[in-house]
Amino acid sequence: MQVYDIITKKKRNIPLTSGEIEWLVKSYTDGEISDAQMTAFLMAVYFNSMTDEETSAMTMAMAKSGDMLDLSEIAEITVDKHSSGGVGDKTTLVIVPIVASCGVAVPKMSGRGLGMTGGTIDKLESVPGFRTAVEYDEFKEIVKKTGCAVVGQTGHLTPADKKIYALRDVTATVDSIPLIAASIMSKKLAMGDKNIVLDVKCGSGAFMKTPDEAQKLADTMVRIAENNNRNCVALVTDMNKPLGRAVGNSLEVIEAIETLRDKEKGEFYDLCIELSANMLSLAGKGSVDACRQLAVEAVSSGRALGKLREMIEAQGGNPDVVDDYTLFKQAEYSYDILAENDGVIKNVDCEEIGRVSLLLGAGREVKDAPIDHSAGVYFYKLCGENVLKGERIATLYTDKKENIDNIITRFRQAYPILSDEN
Ligand code: URA
């Protein structure tokens, strides 16, 4: 086979065979195809998309490029949730303990943040001592003992996705529906997940900007799961504004704890209950309605918060953070943002809020760059709320002093207070 011919076919929108796609993925992973040629292929996919058969072949080729795990050796029934990535998305920290405290095992592997999106692994590493680099055998033992664990990818999983994702990241080919679907689902198939809830984010802070695109991505991923005998449901959820009150690692962990303490009600709490209910239902605990009730009770009874404590301790973290937030690293500086006029918070630029948080130190521009776990934004006033001149709308946390005026200006532009006339 010739990579040149495969690129040419894709460029001319002629469907590729499964054999051609498998060969391409394997050859690139093995270093036999250059980045330049793979980039040409990815860009052709970006413009011409892929058929369902091509997307499935790409997903399977990437899944099989490394180990294929079998989670049934951990528990008879397990369930996973995957979000397509957003700003302030800390749902995993809330739903994993809720679902585990309802008796369904959640062995979860998560990723790190890149660019404007945060990663669950970075958030959890803000808990002093918390270990996310855990070998597969220990991961299994922790889940067997506590019912859940959240770790970074263990072993040799989907090396093809790692290599292709890194290339997409620098060649502007991330936001392609078949490529995102194949990337996410290859990891789910390799991890052996049998029951999967997908949270497909839609809006200015997500890869999918419109409901149509997000629904298409959701449908593509569900079809891949079903064709591989997995149970899967996908929810399309809003990412036109940051999720909840906090953006930034320890700030988000604290918000998750407050939510599990039943103190934070609102859209973020509602989404956590909805995702948990769908996970529990997929795992056979009853209808989504009945499972919604189970999830609500897991929070109001304090069982889910207890489960989070247990999980933190099992992974080497200090469980006292749940009751004492001063145990988290504290930012050197905090800047209160006060309203400059009366009005309502509207037309928020979610992607820009993600960038502001990154500039404060909470995210990374390039892979493996260090991050400041205490940096980020906390919102006192949420999108859609009325505010009066002088009221505190948010606080920015950082260890940096340089460039802060520019960051504050960018924040104000991204989080505008519009008066009645606007
Ligand atoms: N998350 C992934 O794992 N892969 C993508 O391509 C996009 C989001």
Short mmCIF file of C-alpha atoms and ligand atoms in Angstrom, two decimals:
data_model
loop_
_atom_site.label_atom_id
_atom_site.label_comp_id
_atom_site.label_asym_id
_atom_site.label_seq_id
_atom_site.Cartn_x
_atom_site.Cartn_y
_atom_site.Cartn_z
CA MET A 1 0.00 0.00 0.00
CA GLN A 2 1.12 3.55 -0.67
CA VAL A 3 0.34 6.39 1.72
CA TYR A 4 0.34 8.78 -1.26
CA ASP A 5 -2.57 6.85 -2.83
CA ILE A 6 -4.52 6.85 0.46
CA ILE A 7 -4.13 10.61 0.84
CA THR A 8 -5.18 11.11 -2.79
CA LYS A 9 -8.33 8.98 -2.33
CA LYS A 10 -9.33 10.91 0.79
CA LYS A 11 -8.63 14.20 -0.96
CA ARG A 12 -10.97 13.15 -3.81
CA ASN A 13 -13.58 11.97 -1.29
CA ILE A 14 -13.38 8.32 -2.35
CA PRO A 15 -14.15 6.05 0.63
CA LEU A 16 -11.19 4.12 2.00
CA THR A 17 -11.32 0.42 2.84
CA SER A 18 -10.91 -0.79 6.44
CA GLY A 19 -7.65 -2.40 5.35
CA GLU A 20 -6.28 0.89 4.08
CA ILE A 21 -7.19 2.71 7.30
CA GLU A 22 -5.75 -0.03 9.51
CA TRP A 23 -2.52 0.03 7.52
CA LEU A 24 -2.29 3.82 7.71
CA VAL A 25 -2.83 3.96 11.49
CA LYS A 26 -0.38 1.13 12.15
CA SER A 27 2.29 2.49 9.83
CA TYR A 28 2.07 5.97 11.35
CA THR A 29 2.20 4.59 14.91
CA ASP A 30 5.25 2.50 13.98
CA GLY A 31 7.02 5.58 12.60
CA GLU A 32 6.88 4.44 8.98
CA ILE A 33 4.81 7.41 7.76
CA SER A 34 5.98 10.99 8.21
CA ASP A 35 4.11 13.65 10.20
CA ALA A 36 3.76 15.62 6.94
CA GLN A 37 1.91 12.79 5.20
CA MET A 38 -0.29 12.04 8.21
CA THR A 39 -1.11 15.76 8.47
CA ALA A 40 -2.17 15.80 4.81
CA PHE A 41 -4.45 12.83 5.48
CA LEU A 42 -5.94 14.43 8.63
CA MET A 43 -6.60 17.70 6.82
CA ALA A 44 -8.31 15.80 4.00
CA VAL A 45 -10.51 14.12 6.64
CA TYR A 46 -11.19 17.52 8.19
CA PHE A 47 -12.60 18.79 4.87
CA ASN A 48 -14.18 15.60 3.46
CA SER A 49 -15.16 13.84 6.72
CA MET A 50 -15.40 10.04 6.93
CA THR A 51 -18.13 7.47 6.35
CA ASP A 52 -19.38 5.46 9.35
CA GLU A 53 -17.38 2.47 8.09
CA GLU A 54 -14.20 4.54 7.84
CA THR A 55 -14.73 6.05 11.32
CA SER A 56 -15.31 2.60 12.83
CA ALA A 57 -12.19 1.22 11.14
CA MET A 58 -10.12 4.15 12.41
CA THR A 59 -11.51 3.71 15.94
CA MET A 60 -10.72 -0.01 16.02
CA ALA A 61 -7.27 0.46 14.50
CA MET A 62 -6.40 3.00 17.23
CA ALA A 63 -7.95 0.87 20.02
CA LYS A 64 -5.92 -2.17 18.95
CA SER A 65 -2.67 -0.23 18.68
CA GLY A 66 -2.00 -1.00 22.37
CA ASP A 67 -3.36 -3.10 25.26
CA MET A 68 -7.04 -4.01 25.36
CA LEU A 69 -8.22 -4.20 28.98
CA ASP A 70 -11.03 -6.29 30.41
CA LEU A 71 -12.74 -4.42 33.25
CA SER A 72 -15.00 -7.37 34.07
CA GLU A 73 -12.08 -8.70 36.14
CA ILE A 74 -12.65 -5.73 38.48
CA ALA A 75 -16.42 -5.97 38.87
CA GLU A 76 -19.27 -7.65 37.02
CA ILE A 77 -20.79 -4.29 36.13
CA THR A 78 -18.81 -1.11 35.66
CA VAL A 79 -19.77 2.22 34.16
CA ASP A 80 -17.82 5.12 32.73
CA LYS A 81 -18.55 8.70 31.74
CA HIS A 82 -16.63 10.75 29.22
CA SER A 83 -16.89 14.45 28.51
CA SER A 84 -15.71 15.88 25.21
CA GLY A 85 -14.00 18.67 27.19
CA GLY A 86 -14.96 22.10 28.45
CA VAL A 87 -14.21 25.01 30.76
CA GLY A 88 -14.81 24.39 34.47
CA ASP A 89 -15.94 20.83 33.81
CA LYS A 90 -15.41 19.07 37.13
CA THR A 91 -18.36 16.67 36.85
CA THR A 92 -16.15 13.56 37.20
CA LEU A 93 -15.19 14.63 40.74
CA VAL A 94 -18.86 14.62 41.74
CA ILE A 95 -20.40 11.80 39.73
CA VAL A 96 -17.75 9.14 40.42
CA PRO A 97 -18.43 9.20 44.19
CA ILE A 98 -22.21 9.47 43.65
CA VAL A 99 -22.35 6.42 41.39
CA ALA A 100 -19.89 4.37 43.47
CA SER A 101 -21.82 5.16 46.65
CA CYS A 102 -24.92 3.71 44.93
CA GLY A 103 -23.13 0.40 44.50
CA VAL A 104 -21.88 0.57 40.90
CA ALA A 105 -18.12 0.34 40.32
CA VAL A 106 -16.47 3.22 38.45
CA PRO A 107 -12.91 2.42 37.35
CA LYS A 108 -12.02 5.66 35.62
CA MET A 109 -9.05 6.73 33.58
CA SER A 110 -8.90 10.45 32.83
CA GLY A 111 -6.68 12.90 31.03
CA ARG A 112 -4.76 16.09 31.64
CA GLY A 113 -5.83 19.50 30.44
CA LEU A 114 -4.51 21.11 27.31
CA GLY A 115 -5.23 24.62 26.07
CA MET A 116 -8.47 26.10 27.37
CA THR A 117 -9.86 22.79 28.67
CA GLY A 118 -8.97 21.47 32.10
CA GLY A 119 -8.21 17.82 32.89
CA THR A 120 -9.52 15.76 35.79
CA ILE A 121 -6.06 14.37 36.56
CA ASP A 122 -4.64 17.87 37.10
CA LYS A 123 -7.58 18.77 39.33
CA LEU A 124 -7.11 15.70 41.52
CA GLU A 125 -3.37 16.32 41.78
CA SER A 126 -4.18 19.58 43.59
CA VAL A 127 -5.10 17.38 46.58
CA PRO A 128 -1.86 17.01 48.58
CA GLY A 129 -0.43 13.51 48.15
CA PHE A 130 -3.03 12.30 45.63
CA ARG A 131 -1.49 9.76 43.23
CA THR A 132 -2.84 9.51 39.68
CA ALA A 133 0.03 7.47 38.24
CA VAL A 134 -1.12 4.07 39.44
CA GLU A 135 -0.24 0.69 37.89
CA TYR A 136 -3.14 -1.35 36.58
CA ASP A 137 -2.94 -4.00 39.37
CA GLU A 138 -3.17 -1.36 42.09
CA PHE A 139 -5.95 0.43 40.18
CA LYS A 140 -7.93 -2.83 40.21
CA GLU A 141 -7.35 -3.31 43.94
CA ILE A 142 -8.48 0.25 44.78
CA VAL A 143 -11.70 -0.14 42.77
CA LYS A 144 -12.40 -3.53 44.35
CA LYS A 145 -11.95 -1.97 47.82
CA THR A 146 -13.62 1.43 47.44
CA GLY A 147 -15.82 1.02 44.36
CA CYS A 148 -14.02 3.72 42.39
CA ALA A 149 -10.68 5.19 41.37
CA VAL A 150 -9.66 7.97 39.02
CA VAL A 151 -6.20 7.57 37.53
CA GLY A 152 -4.21 8.65 34.49
CA GLN A 153 -4.03 6.14 31.67
CA THR A 154 -2.13 3.07 32.85
CA GLY A 155 -0.14 0.63 30.76
CA HIS A 156 0.19 0.86 27.05
CA LEU A 157 -3.24 2.10 25.92
CA THR A 158 -4.01 3.53 22.46
CA PRO A 159 -0.50 4.73 21.50
CA ALA A 160 -1.92 5.53 18.04
CA ASP A 161 -4.38 8.01 19.54
CA LYS A 162 -1.63 9.64 21.64
CA LYS A 163 0.53 10.18 18.56
CA ILE A 164 -2.28 11.27 16.24
CA TYR A 165 -3.87 13.55 18.88
CA ALA A 166 -0.55 15.33 19.45
CA LEU A 167 -0.26 15.90 15.69
CA ARG A 168 -3.87 17.12 15.40
CA ASP A 169 -3.26 19.52 18.25
CA VAL A 170 -0.56 21.37 16.31
CA THR A 171 -2.10 21.11 12.83
CA ALA A 172 -5.56 22.59 13.54
CA THR A 173 -7.29 19.26 12.91
CA VAL A 174 -8.77 18.60 16.37
CA ASP A 175 -12.30 19.81 15.67
CA SER A 176 -13.31 17.15 13.16
CA ILE A 177 -16.29 14.97 14.11
CA PRO A 178 -14.95 11.59 12.88
CA LEU A 179 -11.49 12.28 14.35
CA ILE A 180 -12.88 13.26 17.77
CA ALA A 181 -15.28 10.30 17.74
CA ALA A 182 -12.51 7.84 16.81
CA SER A 183 -10.14 9.33 19.40
CA ILE A 184 -12.61 9.21 22.30
CA MET A 185 -14.15 5.86 21.43
CA SER A 186 -10.82 4.13 20.76
CA LYS A 187 -9.90 4.84 24.39
CA LYS A 188 -13.27 3.60 25.65
CA LEU A 189 -13.00 0.37 23.63
CA ALA A 190 -9.40 -0.23 24.72
CA MET A 191 -10.32 0.34 28.37
CA GLY A 192 -12.97 -2.36 28.10
CA ASP A 193 -15.85 -0.10 29.14
CA LYS A 194 -19.17 -1.88 28.65
CA ASN A 195 -21.46 0.94 29.82
CA ILE A 196 -20.61 4.44 28.70
CA VAL A 197 -22.31 7.80 29.26
CA LEU A 198 -21.02 10.52 26.96
CA ASP A 199 -21.31 14.19 27.82
CA VAL A 200 -20.93 16.02 24.52
CA LYS A 201 -20.24 19.67 25.18
CA CYS A 202 -21.66 22.27 22.83
CA GLY A 203 -20.91 25.99 22.64
CA SER A 204 -18.16 28.57 22.57
CA GLY A 205 -16.09 26.74 25.20
CA ALA A 206 -16.28 23.37 23.42
CA PHE A 207 -14.88 21.80 20.25
CA MET A 208 -18.42 21.53 18.88
CA LYS A 209 -19.82 25.05 18.55
CA THR A 210 -23.40 24.31 17.38
CA PRO A 211 -26.13 21.91 18.59
CA ASP A 212 -26.20 20.25 15.14
CA GLU A 213 -22.48 19.49 15.21
CA ALA A 214 -22.65 18.28 18.81
CA GLN A 215 -25.59 15.98 18.05
CA LYS A 216 -23.76 14.59 15.04
CA LEU A 217 -20.71 13.84 17.20
CA ALA A 218 -22.95 12.25 19.85
CA ASP A 219 -24.72 10.05 17.27
CA THR A 220 -21.42 9.00 15.68
CA MET A 221 -19.97 7.91 19.04
CA VAL A 222 -23.13 6.04 20.08
CA ARG A 223 -23.12 4.16 16.74
CA ILE A 224 -19.46 3.17 17.24
CA ALA A 225 -20.26 1.91 20.76
CA GLU A 226 -23.31 -0.05 19.63
CA ASN A 227 -21.44 -1.61 16.71
CA ASN A 228 -18.94 -2.87 19.29
CA ASN A 229 -21.57 -4.28 21.67
CA ARG A 230 -21.27 -1.53 24.28
CA ASN A 231 -24.22 0.20 25.97
CA CYS A 232 -23.95 3.91 25.42
CA VAL A 233 -26.02 7.05 25.83
CA ALA A 234 -24.95 10.56 24.93
CA LEU A 235 -26.18 13.83 26.40
CA VAL A 236 -25.51 17.09 24.58
CA THR A 237 -24.92 19.80 27.20
CA ASP A 238 -24.25 23.52 27.22
CA MET A 239 -20.72 24.95 27.14
CA ASN A 240 -21.52 28.56 26.19
CA LYS A 241 -20.54 29.58 29.70
CA PRO A 242 -18.17 28.04 32.25
CA LEU A 243 -19.67 25.14 34.16
CA GLY A 244 -20.40 26.12 37.76
CA ARG A 245 -18.58 28.73 39.83
CA ALA A 246 -14.93 27.68 39.57
CA VAL A 247 -12.37 27.34 36.79
CA GLY A 248 -8.94 26.14 37.96
CA ASN A 249 -7.75 23.00 39.64
CA SER A 250 -8.06 23.24 43.45
CA LEU A 251 -10.91 25.75 43.06
CA GLU A 252 -12.84 23.14 41.09
CA VAL A 253 -12.11 20.38 43.61
CA ILE A 254 -13.47 22.65 46.35
CA GLU A 255 -16.60 23.35 44.30
CA ALA A 256 -17.04 19.60 43.77
CA ILE A 257 -16.78 19.04 47.54
CA GLU A 258 -19.32 21.80 48.23
CA THR A 259 -21.65 20.19 45.67
CA LEU A 260 -21.32 16.81 47.37
CA ARG A 261 -21.97 18.59 50.68
CA ASP A 262 -25.34 19.53 49.10
CA LYS A 263 -24.51 23.23 49.40
CA GLU A 264 -24.23 24.15 45.71
CA LYS A 265 -27.49 23.90 43.77
CA GLY A 266 -27.82 25.10 40.19
CA GLU A 267 -26.94 24.03 36.67
CA PHE A 268 -23.74 22.24 37.67
CA TYR A 269 -25.49 20.20 40.39
CA ASP A 270 -28.35 19.39 37.96
CA LEU A 271 -25.90 18.17 35.32
CA CYS A 272 -24.10 15.95 37.85
CA ILE A 273 -27.41 14.40 38.93
CA GLU A 274 -28.45 13.85 35.30
CA LEU A 275 -25.17 12.20 34.32
CA SER A 276 -25.14 10.04 37.48
CA ALA A 277 -28.76 8.98 36.85
CA ASN A 278 -27.91 7.92 33.29
CA MET A 279 -24.84 6.02 34.50
CA LEU A 280 -26.81 4.20 37.21
CA SER A 281 -29.61 3.38 34.79
CA LEU A 282 -27.19 2.02 32.19
CA ALA A 283 -25.68 -0.13 34.96
CA GLY A 284 -29.12 -1.66 35.63
CA LYS A 285 -30.22 0.26 38.73
CA GLY A 286 -33.63 1.17 37.25
CA SER A 287 -35.22 3.85 35.11
CA VAL A 288 -33.44 7.18 34.69
CA ASP A 289 -36.18 8.75 36.86
CA ALA A 290 -35.66 6.26 39.69
CA CYS A 291 -31.88 6.65 39.40
CA ARG A 292 -32.17 10.43 39.58
CA GLN A 293 -33.70 9.91 43.03
CA LEU A 294 -30.87 7.55 44.01
CA ALA A 295 -28.31 10.17 42.97
CA VAL A 296 -30.06 12.96 44.89
CA GLU A 297 -30.16 10.80 48.03
CA ALA A 298 -26.49 9.84 47.66
CA VAL A 299 -25.68 13.55 47.94
CA SER A 300 -28.21 14.60 50.58
CA SER A 301 -27.30 11.67 52.87
CA GLY A 302 -23.57 12.54 52.71
CA ARG A 303 -22.76 9.04 51.37
CA ALA A 304 -21.24 10.40 48.18
CA LEU A 305 -19.02 12.84 50.08
CA GLY A 306 -17.88 9.95 52.30
CA LYS A 307 -17.02 8.01 49.14
CA LEU A 308 -14.89 10.89 47.84
CA ARG A 309 -13.00 10.92 51.16
CA GLU A 310 -12.43 7.16 50.87
CA MET A 311 -11.20 7.48 47.28
CA ILE A 312 -8.79 10.31 48.15
CA GLU A 313 -7.34 8.25 51.01
CA ALA A 314 -7.07 5.09 48.86
CA GLN A 315 -5.05 7.03 46.28
CA GLY A 316 -2.64 8.46 48.85
CA GLY A 317 -4.24 11.91 49.19
CA ASN A 318 -4.97 13.77 52.39
CA PRO A 319 -8.72 13.19 53.01
CA ASP A 320 -8.82 16.10 55.50
CA VAL A 321 -8.99 18.51 52.52
CA VAL A 322 -12.68 17.68 52.40
CA ASP A 323 -13.16 19.56 55.69
CA ASP A 324 -10.29 22.02 55.58
CA TYR A 325 -9.70 23.89 52.32
CA THR A 326 -6.61 25.65 53.71
CA LEU A 327 -4.79 22.34 53.15
CA PHE A 328 -4.78 23.10 49.42
CA LYS A 329 -1.91 25.24 48.11
CA GLN A 330 -3.01 28.87 48.39
CA ALA A 331 -2.44 31.38 45.58
CA GLU A 332 -0.05 34.26 46.37
CA TYR A 333 -2.34 36.92 44.93
CA SER A 334 -6.07 37.36 44.52
CA TYR A 335 -7.77 40.09 42.51
CA ASP A 336 -11.42 40.89 43.10
CA ILE A 337 -13.33 41.96 40.01
CA LEU A 338 -15.99 44.51 40.92
CA ALA A 339 -18.88 45.49 38.65
CA GLU A 340 -18.22 48.81 36.90
CA ASN A 341 -21.91 49.39 36.19
CA ASP A 342 -25.37 48.00 36.94
CA GLY A 343 -26.59 45.36 34.50
CA VAL A 344 -26.79 41.70 33.70
CA ILE A 345 -23.96 39.27 32.91
CA LYS A 346 -24.52 38.23 29.30
CA ASN A 347 -22.77 37.11 26.11
CA VAL A 348 -19.98 35.39 28.02
CA ASP A 349 -17.00 34.25 25.92
CA CYS A 350 -16.43 30.86 27.47
CA GLU A 351 -13.34 30.00 25.44
CA GLU A 352 -11.71 33.28 26.50
CA ILE A 353 -12.45 32.53 30.17
CA GLY A 354 -10.58 29.26 29.64
CA ARG A 355 -7.66 31.27 28.20
CA VAL A 356 -7.71 33.73 31.12
CA SER A 357 -7.53 30.83 33.54
CA LEU A 358 -4.60 29.41 31.55
CA LEU A 359 -2.82 32.79 31.69
CA LEU A 360 -3.32 32.90 35.47
CA GLY A 361 -1.35 29.61 35.59
CA ALA A 362 -4.14 27.01 35.80
CA GLY A 363 -3.61 25.44 32.39
CA ARG A 364 -0.91 24.55 29.93
CA GLU A 365 -0.18 25.72 26.43
CA VAL A 366 2.13 22.80 25.63
CA LYS A 367 2.03 19.19 26.76
CA ASP A 368 3.71 18.43 30.13
CA ALA A 369 4.19 22.12 31.07
CA PRO A 370 3.88 22.65 34.85
CA ILE A 371 0.65 24.16 36.17
CA ASP A 372 -0.27 26.16 39.26
CA HIS A 373 -2.94 24.17 41.09
CA SER A 374 -4.14 27.20 43.06
CA ALA A 375 -4.68 29.49 40.05
CA GLY A 376 -8.02 30.19 38.42
CA VAL A 377 -11.28 32.08 38.59
CA TYR A 378 -14.14 31.92 41.10
CA PHE A 379 -17.45 33.46 40.04
CA TYR A 380 -19.66 35.10 42.65
CA LYS A 381 -22.16 36.16 40.00
CA LEU A 382 -23.15 33.74 37.26
CA CYS A 383 -24.14 34.31 33.66
CA GLY A 384 -27.69 35.70 33.48
CA GLU A 385 -27.58 37.27 36.98
CA ASN A 386 -28.24 40.94 37.64
CA VAL A 387 -25.47 42.91 39.33
CA LEU A 388 -25.10 46.33 40.90
CA LYS A 389 -22.14 48.65 40.40
CA GLY A 390 -19.43 47.85 42.97
CA GLU A 391 -20.56 44.27 43.62
CA ARG A 392 -17.91 41.55 43.46
CA ILE A 393 -18.55 39.41 40.39
CA ALA A 394 -15.45 37.22 40.51
CA THR A 395 -12.01 36.71 42.05
CA LEU A 396 -8.92 35.78 40.04
CA TYR A 397 -6.24 33.70 41.82
CA THR A 398 -2.62 33.49 40.68
CA ASP A 399 1.02 33.43 41.76
CA LYS A 400 1.86 35.88 38.99
CA LYS A 401 2.01 39.65 39.09
CA GLU A 402 3.27 40.35 35.60
CA ASN A 403 0.72 41.11 32.92
CA ILE A 404 -2.14 41.02 35.43
CA ASP A 405 -3.75 44.26 34.19
CA ASN A 406 -4.00 42.79 30.71
CA ILE A 407 -5.46 39.54 32.10
CA ILE A 408 -8.07 41.50 34.10
CA THR A 409 -9.02 43.48 30.98
CA ARG A 410 -9.42 40.26 29.01
CA PHE A 411 -11.53 38.81 31.81
CA ARG A 412 -13.82 41.86 31.88
CA GLN A 413 -14.31 41.68 28.10
CA ALA A 414 -15.08 37.95 28.26
CA TYR A 415 -17.51 38.34 31.19
CA PRO A 416 -19.42 41.51 30.28
CA ILE A 417 -22.05 43.29 32.33
CA LEU A 418 -24.58 44.66 29.87
CA SER A 419 -26.91 47.44 30.88
CA ASP A 420 -30.61 47.44 29.88
CA GLU A 421 -29.91 49.39 26.68
CA ASN A 422 -27.54 46.68 25.30
N1 URA B 1 -11.01 14.37 23.60
C1 URA B 1 -10.34 13.31 23.09
O1 URA B 1 -10.00 12.37 23.80
N2 URA B 1 -10.04 13.30 21.78
C2 URA B 1 -10.40 14.32 20.95
O2 URA B 1 -10.11 14.23 19.76
C3 URA B 1 -11.10 15.42 21.49
C4 URA B 1 -11.40 15.43 22.83
#
